[in-house]
Amino acid sequence: MPRPKGLLLLTAVGCCAAVLTGCSDDDTPSSVSSAAGEAASSAFASATAKAGRELDEIKSGVDVKSDVKLAEPGKDNDGRATVEITAANTTDSSKSFAVQVDFTDTSGNRLDVVVVTVSGVAADKTGTATARSNRELSGEVKTEVARAVRY
């Protein structure tokens, strides 16, 4: 009976060796973290590009970044960053605004991007809307108007 136990032990050792051989330096915690960071960076770049396309698709839009102001950012009950947008319509007819808000850290690194519509702002009036980050953001969050289009 010693043979089956020896054979089982030898098989177990072989399996462990095969599993350990299959591991490479590419699967270290730092490389997995780096890969996750690259995926997040890629997703962020994709979201930024999508926001740009949304604004570019507006026909007869006018760049009015200076007519849009942001309040101090805060957080909602879900922990997502929020900021109130105020858009001033300086024309003589009702207009809507599409505003790209960048959520950044204190160093100016973008954490998230959203496009918000402020609809039907009456002539010579202001309209408001709230921008909300797509996910929970940690640390101190700042906001800036990256682009604003009136249409």
Short mmCIF file of N, CA, C and O in Angstrom, two decimals, residues 87-97 119-127 150:
data_model
loop_
_atom_site.label_atom_id
_atom_site.label_comp_id
_atom_site.label_asym_id
_atom_site.label_seq_id
_atom_site.Cartn_x
_atom_site.Cartn_y
_atom_site.Cartn_z
N ALA A 87 -26.11 78.72 -15.56
CA ALA A 87 -25.84 79.17 -16.93
C ALA A 87 -26.63 80.44 -17.20
O ALA A 87 -27.84 80.49 -16.97
N ALA A 88 -25.95 81.47 -17.66
CA ALA A 88 -26.59 82.76 -17.96
C ALA A 88 -26.87 82.85 -19.46
O ALA A 88 -25.96 82.77 -20.27
N ASN A 89 -28.14 83.03 -19.80
CA ASN A 89 -28.54 83.20 -21.19
C ASN A 89 -28.55 84.68 -21.52
O ASN A 89 -29.43 85.42 -21.09
N THR A 90 -27.59 85.11 -22.31
CA THR A 90 -27.45 86.53 -22.65
C THR A 90 -28.09 86.87 -24.00
O THR A 90 -27.85 87.95 -24.54
N THR A 91 -28.90 85.96 -24.52
CA THR A 91 -29.56 86.20 -25.81
C THR A 91 -30.99 86.70 -25.59
O THR A 91 -31.47 86.76 -24.45
N ASP A 92 -31.66 86.97 -26.70
CA ASP A 92 -33.03 87.47 -26.61
C ASP A 92 -34.08 86.38 -26.85
O ASP A 92 -35.24 86.68 -27.10
N SER A 93 -33.65 85.10 -26.77
CA SER A 93 -34.60 83.99 -26.90
C SER A 93 -34.17 82.85 -25.97
O SER A 93 -33.03 82.80 -25.52
N SER A 94 -35.09 81.95 -25.70
CA SER A 94 -34.82 80.81 -24.82
C SER A 94 -33.74 79.91 -25.43
O SER A 94 -33.76 79.62 -26.62
N LYS A 95 -32.79 79.47 -24.61
CA LYS A 95 -31.68 78.62 -25.06
C LYS A 95 -31.41 77.52 -24.04
O LYS A 95 -31.78 77.64 -22.87
N SER A 96 -30.75 76.48 -24.51
CA SER A 96 -30.29 75.41 -23.62
C SER A 96 -28.77 75.39 -23.65
O SER A 96 -28.14 75.92 -24.57
N PHE A 97 -28.20 74.77 -22.63
CA PHE A 97 -26.74 74.70 -22.49
C PHE A 97 -26.33 73.26 -22.24
O PHE A 97 -26.99 72.54 -21.49
N SER A 119 -31.62 73.08 -19.49
CA SER A 119 -32.60 73.24 -20.56
C SER A 119 -33.47 74.48 -20.42
O SER A 119 -33.82 74.89 -19.31
N GLY A 120 -33.85 75.03 -21.58
CA GLY A 120 -34.88 76.07 -21.65
C GLY A 120 -34.66 77.28 -20.79
O GLY A 120 -35.59 77.72 -20.11
N VAL A 121 -33.47 77.85 -20.82
CA VAL A 121 -33.21 79.05 -20.03
C VAL A 121 -33.79 80.25 -20.79
O VAL A 121 -33.44 80.51 -21.94
N ALA A 122 -34.70 80.97 -20.15
CA ALA A 122 -35.36 82.13 -20.77
C ALA A 122 -34.35 83.22 -21.12
O ALA A 122 -33.27 83.30 -20.53
N ALA A 123 -34.72 84.07 -22.06
CA ALA A 123 -33.88 85.19 -22.48
C ALA A 123 -33.50 86.05 -21.29
O ALA A 123 -34.33 86.34 -20.42
N ASP A 124 -32.23 86.42 -21.24
CA ASP A 124 -31.69 87.28 -20.18
C ASP A 124 -31.94 86.76 -18.77
O ASP A 124 -32.05 87.53 -17.82
N LYS A 125 -32.02 85.43 -18.62
CA LYS A 125 -32.21 84.79 -17.31
C LYS A 125 -31.10 83.77 -17.09
O LYS A 125 -30.28 83.51 -17.97
N THR A 126 -31.10 83.19 -15.89
CA THR A 126 -30.16 82.10 -15.60
C THR A 126 -30.94 80.83 -15.34
O THR A 126 -32.10 80.87 -14.91
N GLY A 127 -30.30 79.71 -15.61
CA GLY A 127 -30.87 78.41 -15.31
C GLY A 127 -29.86 77.61 -14.52
O GLY A 127 -28.66 77.88 -14.57
N ARG A 150 -23.92 76.75 -25.87
CA ARG A 150 -25.31 77.25 -25.85
C ARG A 150 -25.92 76.93 -27.20
O ARG A 150 -25.33 77.12 -28.24
#
